[in-house]
Tab-separated table of C-alpha atoms in Angstrom:
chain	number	residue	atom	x	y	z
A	2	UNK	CA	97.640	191.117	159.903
A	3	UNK	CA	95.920	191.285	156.722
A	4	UNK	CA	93.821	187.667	156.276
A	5	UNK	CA	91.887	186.865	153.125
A	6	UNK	CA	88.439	185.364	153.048
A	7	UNK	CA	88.236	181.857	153.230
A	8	UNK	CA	84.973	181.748	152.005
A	9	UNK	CA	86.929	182.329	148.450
A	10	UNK	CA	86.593	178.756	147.483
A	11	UNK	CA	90.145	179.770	145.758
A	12	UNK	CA	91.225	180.633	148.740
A	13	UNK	CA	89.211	177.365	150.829
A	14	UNK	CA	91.172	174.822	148.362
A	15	UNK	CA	94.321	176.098	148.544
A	16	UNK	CA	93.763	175.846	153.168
A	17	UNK	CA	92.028	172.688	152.754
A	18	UNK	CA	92.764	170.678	149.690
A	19	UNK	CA	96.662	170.594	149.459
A	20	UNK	CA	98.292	167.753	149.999
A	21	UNK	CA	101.038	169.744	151.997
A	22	UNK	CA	98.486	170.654	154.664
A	23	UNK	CA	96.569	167.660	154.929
A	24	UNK	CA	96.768	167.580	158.503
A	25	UNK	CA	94.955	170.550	158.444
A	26	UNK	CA	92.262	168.904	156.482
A	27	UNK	CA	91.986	165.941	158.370
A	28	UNK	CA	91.531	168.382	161.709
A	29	UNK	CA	88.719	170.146	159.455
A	30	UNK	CA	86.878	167.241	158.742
A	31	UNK	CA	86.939	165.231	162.237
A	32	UNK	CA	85.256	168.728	163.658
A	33	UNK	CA	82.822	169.293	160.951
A	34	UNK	CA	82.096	165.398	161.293
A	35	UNK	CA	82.605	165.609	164.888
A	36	UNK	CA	84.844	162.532	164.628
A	37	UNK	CA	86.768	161.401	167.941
A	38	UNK	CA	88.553	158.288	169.421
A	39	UNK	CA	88.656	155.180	167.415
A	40	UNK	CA	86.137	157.311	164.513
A	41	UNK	CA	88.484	160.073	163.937
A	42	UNK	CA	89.998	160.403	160.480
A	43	UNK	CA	93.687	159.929	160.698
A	44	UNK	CA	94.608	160.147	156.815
A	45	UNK	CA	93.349	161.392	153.214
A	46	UNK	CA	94.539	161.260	149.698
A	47	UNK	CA	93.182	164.064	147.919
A	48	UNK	CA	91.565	163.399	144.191
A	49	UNK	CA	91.359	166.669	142.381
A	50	UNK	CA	94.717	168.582	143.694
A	51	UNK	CA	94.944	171.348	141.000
A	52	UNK	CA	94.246	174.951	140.969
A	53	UNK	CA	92.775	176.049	137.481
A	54	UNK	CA	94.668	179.188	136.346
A	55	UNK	CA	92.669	182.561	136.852
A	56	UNK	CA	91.980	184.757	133.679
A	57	UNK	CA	91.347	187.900	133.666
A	58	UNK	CA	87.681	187.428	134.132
A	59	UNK	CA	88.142	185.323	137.489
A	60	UNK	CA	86.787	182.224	136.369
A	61	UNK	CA	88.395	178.914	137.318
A	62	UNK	CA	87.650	175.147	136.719
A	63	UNK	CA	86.247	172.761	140.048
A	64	UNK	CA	87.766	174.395	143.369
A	65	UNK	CA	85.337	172.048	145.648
A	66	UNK	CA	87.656	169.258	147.489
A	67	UNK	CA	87.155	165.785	147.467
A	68	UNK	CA	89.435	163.114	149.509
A	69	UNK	CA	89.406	159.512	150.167
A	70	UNK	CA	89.616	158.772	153.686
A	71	UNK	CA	92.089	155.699	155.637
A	72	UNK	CA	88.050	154.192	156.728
A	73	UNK	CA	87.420	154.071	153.034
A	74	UNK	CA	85.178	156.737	152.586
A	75	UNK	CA	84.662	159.162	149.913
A	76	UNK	CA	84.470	163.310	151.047
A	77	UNK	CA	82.960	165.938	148.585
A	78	UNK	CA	83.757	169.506	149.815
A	79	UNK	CA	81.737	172.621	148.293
A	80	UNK	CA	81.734	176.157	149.321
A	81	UNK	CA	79.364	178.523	148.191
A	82	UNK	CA	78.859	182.388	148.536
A	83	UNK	CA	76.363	182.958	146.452
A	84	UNK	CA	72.858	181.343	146.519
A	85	UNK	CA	72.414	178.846	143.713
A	86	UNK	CA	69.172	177.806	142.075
A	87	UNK	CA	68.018	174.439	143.192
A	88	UNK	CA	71.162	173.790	145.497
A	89	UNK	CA	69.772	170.877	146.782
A	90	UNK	CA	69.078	168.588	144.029
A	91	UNK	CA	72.303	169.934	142.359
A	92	UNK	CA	74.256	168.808	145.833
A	93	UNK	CA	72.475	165.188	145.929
A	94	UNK	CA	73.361	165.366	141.795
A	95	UNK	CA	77.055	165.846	142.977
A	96	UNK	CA	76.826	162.993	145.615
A	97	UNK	CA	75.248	160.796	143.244
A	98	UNK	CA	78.147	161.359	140.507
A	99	UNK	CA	80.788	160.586	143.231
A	100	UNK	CA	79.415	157.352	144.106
A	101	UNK	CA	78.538	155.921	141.610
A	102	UNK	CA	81.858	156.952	139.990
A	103	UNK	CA	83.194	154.809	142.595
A	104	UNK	CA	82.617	151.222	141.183
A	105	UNK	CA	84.238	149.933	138.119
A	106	UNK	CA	82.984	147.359	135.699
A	107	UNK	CA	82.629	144.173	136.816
A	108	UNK	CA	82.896	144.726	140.619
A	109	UNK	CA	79.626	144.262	143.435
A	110	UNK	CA	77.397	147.042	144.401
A	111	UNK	CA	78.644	146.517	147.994
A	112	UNK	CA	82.286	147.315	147.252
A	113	UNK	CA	80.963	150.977	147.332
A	114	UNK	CA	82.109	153.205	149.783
A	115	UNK	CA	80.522	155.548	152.050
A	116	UNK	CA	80.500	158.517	150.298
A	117	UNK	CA	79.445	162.120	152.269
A	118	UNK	CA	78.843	165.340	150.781
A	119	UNK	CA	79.617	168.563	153.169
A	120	UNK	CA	78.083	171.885	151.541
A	121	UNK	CA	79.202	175.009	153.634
A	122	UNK	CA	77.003	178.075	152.055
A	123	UNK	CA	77.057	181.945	152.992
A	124	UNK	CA	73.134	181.413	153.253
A	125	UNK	CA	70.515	179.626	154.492
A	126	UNK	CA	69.616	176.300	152.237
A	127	UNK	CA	66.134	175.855	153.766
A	128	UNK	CA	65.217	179.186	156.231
A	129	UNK	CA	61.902	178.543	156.442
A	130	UNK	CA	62.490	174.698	157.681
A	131	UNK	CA	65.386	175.301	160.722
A	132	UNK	CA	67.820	178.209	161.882
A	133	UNK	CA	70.517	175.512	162.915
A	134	UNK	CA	74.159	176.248	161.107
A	135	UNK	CA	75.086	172.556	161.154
A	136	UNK	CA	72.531	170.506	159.676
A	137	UNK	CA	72.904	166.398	158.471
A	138	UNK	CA	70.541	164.719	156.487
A	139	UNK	CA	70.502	160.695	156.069
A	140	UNK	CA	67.503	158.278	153.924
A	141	UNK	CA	65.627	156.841	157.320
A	142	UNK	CA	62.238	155.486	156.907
A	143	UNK	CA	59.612	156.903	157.472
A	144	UNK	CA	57.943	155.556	160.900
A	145	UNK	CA	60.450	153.861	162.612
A	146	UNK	CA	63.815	155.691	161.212
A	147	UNK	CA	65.710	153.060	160.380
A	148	UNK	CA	68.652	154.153	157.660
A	149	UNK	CA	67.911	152.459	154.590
A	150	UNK	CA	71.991	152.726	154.026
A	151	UNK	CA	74.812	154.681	155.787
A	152	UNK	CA	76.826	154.991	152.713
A	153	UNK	CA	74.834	158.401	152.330
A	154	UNK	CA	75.279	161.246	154.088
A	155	UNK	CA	75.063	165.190	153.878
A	156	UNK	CA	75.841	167.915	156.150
A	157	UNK	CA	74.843	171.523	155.284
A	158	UNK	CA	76.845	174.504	157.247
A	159	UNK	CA	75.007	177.971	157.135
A	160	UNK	CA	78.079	180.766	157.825
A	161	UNK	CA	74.907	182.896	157.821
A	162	UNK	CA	73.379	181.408	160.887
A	163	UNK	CA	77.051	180.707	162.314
A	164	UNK	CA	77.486	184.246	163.042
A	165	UNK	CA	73.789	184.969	164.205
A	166	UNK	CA	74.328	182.228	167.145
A	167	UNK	CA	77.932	183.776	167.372
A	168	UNK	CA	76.960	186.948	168.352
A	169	UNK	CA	73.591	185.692	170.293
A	170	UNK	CA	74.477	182.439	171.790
A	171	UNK	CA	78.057	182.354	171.922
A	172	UNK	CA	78.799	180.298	174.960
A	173	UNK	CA	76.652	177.789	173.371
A	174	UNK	CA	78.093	177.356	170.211
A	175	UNK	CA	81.808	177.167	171.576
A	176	UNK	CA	80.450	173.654	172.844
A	177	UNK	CA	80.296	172.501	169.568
A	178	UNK	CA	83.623	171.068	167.776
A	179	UNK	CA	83.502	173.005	164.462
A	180	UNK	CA	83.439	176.291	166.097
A	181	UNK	CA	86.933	177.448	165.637
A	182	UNK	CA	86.828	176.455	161.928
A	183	UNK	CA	83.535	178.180	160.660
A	184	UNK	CA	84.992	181.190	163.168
A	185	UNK	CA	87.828	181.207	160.822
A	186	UNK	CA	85.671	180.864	157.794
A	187	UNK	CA	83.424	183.954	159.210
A	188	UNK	CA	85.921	186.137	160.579
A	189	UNK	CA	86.575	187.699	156.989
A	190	UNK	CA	84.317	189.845	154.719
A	191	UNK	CA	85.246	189.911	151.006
A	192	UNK	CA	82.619	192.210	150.454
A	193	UNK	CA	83.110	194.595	152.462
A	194	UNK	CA	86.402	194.202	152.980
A	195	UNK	CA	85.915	193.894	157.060
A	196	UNK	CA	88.069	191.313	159.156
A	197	UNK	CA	85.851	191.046	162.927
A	198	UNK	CA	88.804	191.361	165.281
A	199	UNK	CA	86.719	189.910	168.177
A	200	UNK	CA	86.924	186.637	165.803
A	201	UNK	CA	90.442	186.645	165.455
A	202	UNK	CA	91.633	187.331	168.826
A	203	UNK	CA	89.184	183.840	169.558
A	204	UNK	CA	91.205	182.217	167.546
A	205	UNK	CA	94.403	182.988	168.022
A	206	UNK	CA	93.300	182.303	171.974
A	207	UNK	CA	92.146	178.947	171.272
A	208	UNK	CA	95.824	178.234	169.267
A	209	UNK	CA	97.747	178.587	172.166
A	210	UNK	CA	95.889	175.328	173.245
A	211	UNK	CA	95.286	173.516	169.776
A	212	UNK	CA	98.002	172.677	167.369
A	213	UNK	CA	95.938	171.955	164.650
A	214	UNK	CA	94.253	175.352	164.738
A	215	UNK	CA	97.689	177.250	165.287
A	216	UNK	CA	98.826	175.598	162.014
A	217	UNK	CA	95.756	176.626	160.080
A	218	UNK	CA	96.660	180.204	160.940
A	219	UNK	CA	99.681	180.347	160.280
A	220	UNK	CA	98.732	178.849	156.697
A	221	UNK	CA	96.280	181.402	156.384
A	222	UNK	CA	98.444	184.023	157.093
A	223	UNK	CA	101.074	182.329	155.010
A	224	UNK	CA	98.585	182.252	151.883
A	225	UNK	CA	97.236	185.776	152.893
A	226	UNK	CA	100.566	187.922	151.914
A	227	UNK	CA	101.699	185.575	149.222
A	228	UNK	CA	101.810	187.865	146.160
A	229	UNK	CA	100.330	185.281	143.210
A	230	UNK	CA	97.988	184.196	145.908
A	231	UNK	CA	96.342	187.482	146.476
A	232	UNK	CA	96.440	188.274	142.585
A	233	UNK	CA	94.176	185.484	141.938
A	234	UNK	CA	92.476	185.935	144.913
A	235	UNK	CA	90.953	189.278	143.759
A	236	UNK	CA	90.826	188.485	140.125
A	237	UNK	CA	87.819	185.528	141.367
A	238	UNK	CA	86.953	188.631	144.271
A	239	UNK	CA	86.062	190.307	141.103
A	240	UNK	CA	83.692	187.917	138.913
A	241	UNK	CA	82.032	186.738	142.171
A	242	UNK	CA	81.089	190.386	142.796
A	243	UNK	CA	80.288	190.557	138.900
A	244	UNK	CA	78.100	187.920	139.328
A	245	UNK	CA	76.309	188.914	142.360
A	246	UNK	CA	75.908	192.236	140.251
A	247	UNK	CA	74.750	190.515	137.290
A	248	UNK	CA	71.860	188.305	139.911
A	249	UNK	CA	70.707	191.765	141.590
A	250	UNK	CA	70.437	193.315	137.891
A	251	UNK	CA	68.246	190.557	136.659
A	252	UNK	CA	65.819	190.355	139.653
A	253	UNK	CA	65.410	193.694	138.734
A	254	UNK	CA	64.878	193.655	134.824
A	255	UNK	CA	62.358	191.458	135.907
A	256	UNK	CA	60.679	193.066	138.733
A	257	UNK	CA	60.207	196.290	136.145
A	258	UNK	CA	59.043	193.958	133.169
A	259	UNK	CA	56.800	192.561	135.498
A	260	UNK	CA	55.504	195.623	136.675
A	261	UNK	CA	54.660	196.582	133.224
A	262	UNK	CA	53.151	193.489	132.158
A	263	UNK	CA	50.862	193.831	135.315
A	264	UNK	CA	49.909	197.647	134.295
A	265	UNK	CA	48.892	196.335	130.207
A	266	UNK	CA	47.082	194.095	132.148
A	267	UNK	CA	45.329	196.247	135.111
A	268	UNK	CA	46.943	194.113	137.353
A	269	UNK	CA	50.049	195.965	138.373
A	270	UNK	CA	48.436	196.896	142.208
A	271	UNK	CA	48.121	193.120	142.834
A	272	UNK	CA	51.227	192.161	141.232
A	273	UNK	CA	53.336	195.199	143.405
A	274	UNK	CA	51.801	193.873	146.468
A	275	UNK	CA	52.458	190.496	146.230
A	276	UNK	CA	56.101	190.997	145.547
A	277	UNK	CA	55.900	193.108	148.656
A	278	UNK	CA	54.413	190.546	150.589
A	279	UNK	CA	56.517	187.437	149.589
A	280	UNK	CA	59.765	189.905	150.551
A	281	UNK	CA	58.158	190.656	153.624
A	282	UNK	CA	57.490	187.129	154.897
A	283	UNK	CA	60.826	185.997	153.693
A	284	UNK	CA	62.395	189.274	156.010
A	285	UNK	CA	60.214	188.491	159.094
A	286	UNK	CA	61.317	184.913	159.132
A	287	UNK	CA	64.770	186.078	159.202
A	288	UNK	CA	64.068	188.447	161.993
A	289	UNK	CA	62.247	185.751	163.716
A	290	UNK	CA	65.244	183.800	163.879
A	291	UNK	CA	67.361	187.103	165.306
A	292	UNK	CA	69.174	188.095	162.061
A	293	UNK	CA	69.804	191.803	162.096
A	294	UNK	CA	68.776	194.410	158.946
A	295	UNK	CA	72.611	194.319	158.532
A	296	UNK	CA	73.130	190.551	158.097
A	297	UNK	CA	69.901	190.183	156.211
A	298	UNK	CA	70.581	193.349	153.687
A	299	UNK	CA	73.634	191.270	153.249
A	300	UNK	CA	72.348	188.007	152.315
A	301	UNK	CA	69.493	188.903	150.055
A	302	UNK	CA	71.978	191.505	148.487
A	303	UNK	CA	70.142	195.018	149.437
A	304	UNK	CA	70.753	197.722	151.453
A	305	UNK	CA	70.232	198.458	155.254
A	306	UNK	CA	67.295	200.938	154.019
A	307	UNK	CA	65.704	198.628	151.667
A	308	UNK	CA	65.545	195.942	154.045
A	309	UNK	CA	64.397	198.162	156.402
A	310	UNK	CA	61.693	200.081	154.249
A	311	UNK	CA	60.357	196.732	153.330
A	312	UNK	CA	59.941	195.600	156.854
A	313	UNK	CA	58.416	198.587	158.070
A	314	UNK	CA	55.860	198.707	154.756
């Protein structure tokens, strides 16, 4: 069976953010918010629905996904493959939009909902701070942690770190209720067009058991071979990889002007090895926290051999 990435954010609204599968969404977000009993979510009505046409160049309008919940809350959805400057002031911009967006003139600051923003990235958002996949961040003070409000909330997913405790730690992380959805995020490579087989045949094991998880796949499988689906899909495949193209070509335009600046100066030596170094320390964290040269070359957009020459220099 041929599956398509879900990492796509094309591909993650149309799974998650249609109204026709929003019992799929609600099973999502109860595991991502590891929501039981009385807590669970047990309805949504979505507030941004459409799919912005594709053009030829792949680009599209908002594909995050945001829902109001039955327990009054508001949910802000965002997936992101490819690392964004200053992610997390533009995620806490994003929250602060949304709830503020939530009170109309004339009514009381505490007719605001809770309002949670859940950013799943391809990447780690602070690797030098934890090499946890599920993160969640509240405003406690300082000494004695009290929340100064629960009407804010964030959790940060790192697919990246997923599949590092996947392959090290796997009994582990099957204790934890997201599993089988960032599994079905992971399991799919748009990159290099790889689907890990192990991954699916864990899935479709655990949907002999779990409704919810056996209707997810067979949407995904559904969306996978639908003709206009996969047109689109590789039409934003192809300006994602443009832009990861365009990123790689840049930090390399200005690696070489730099270089030259540094020789007109007498300073290219220092300025060579202290690129060097910074790549270095940023590698040996990763290694530290039992990423392989693959995964790593991967994330920070090089090859196995560059990786591997700079870790060795």
């Amino acid at each position: 069976m041929q599956y398509l990435d879900l990492k796509m954010d094309f591909m993650f609204k149309q799974l998650f953010g249609h109204p026709s599968r929003k019992s799929i969404t609600m099973a999502f977000l109860n595991a991502l918010l590891h929501r039981t009993g009385d807590d669970r979510i047990v309805d949504v009505q979505f507030e941004n629905t459409e799919l912005t046409k594709e053009t030829e160049d792949g680009k599209t309008g908002r594909l995050d996904v945001i829902v109001r919940t039955n327990r009054g809350e508001r949910i802000h959805v965002e997936i992101q493959i490819i690392p964004q400057y200053g992610m997390p002031e533009r995620l806490l911009y994003y929250w602060a939009r949304l709830f503020s967006s939530s009170l109309s003139k004339g009514e009381r600051y505490d007719t605001l909902p809770p309002t949670i923003m859940i950013a799943i990235l391809n990447y780690p958002l602070f690797p030098h701070e934890t090499d946890r996949f599920h993160t969640i961040f509240h405003i406690r003070e300082d000494e004695e942690q009290f929340l100064w409000s629960d009407h804010l909330e964030f959790h940060v997913l790192d697919l990246s770190q997923f599949m590092v405790k996947w392959k090290k730690y796997r009994r582990d992380v099957k204790q934890s209720p997201e599993w089988p959805w960032l599994t079905m995020l992971s399991a799919v490579d748009s990159r290099t067009k790889k689907i890990d087989e192990e991954m699916v045949r864990e899935l479709e094991g655990i949907a002999m058991t779990e409704q919810d998880i056996l209707e997810a796949l067979e949407e995904w499988q559904n969306l996978s071979v639908d003709p206009e689906n996969r047109y689109a899909y590789e039409m934003r495949l192809k300006w994602l990889l443009d832009q990861l193209s365009n990123i790689r070509g840049s930090r390399e335009e200005g690696l070489k002007e730099g270089l030259k600046r540094g020789l007109e100066q007498g300073r290219a030596e220092g300025l060579k090895e202290g690129m060097k170094h910074k790549e270095r320390e940023m590698i040996r964290k990763m290694v530290e926290k039992g990423m392989s040269i693959a995964d790593i070359a991967h994330m920070l957009d090089l090859t196995e051999e560059e990786v591997q020459r700079i870790w060795e220099s």
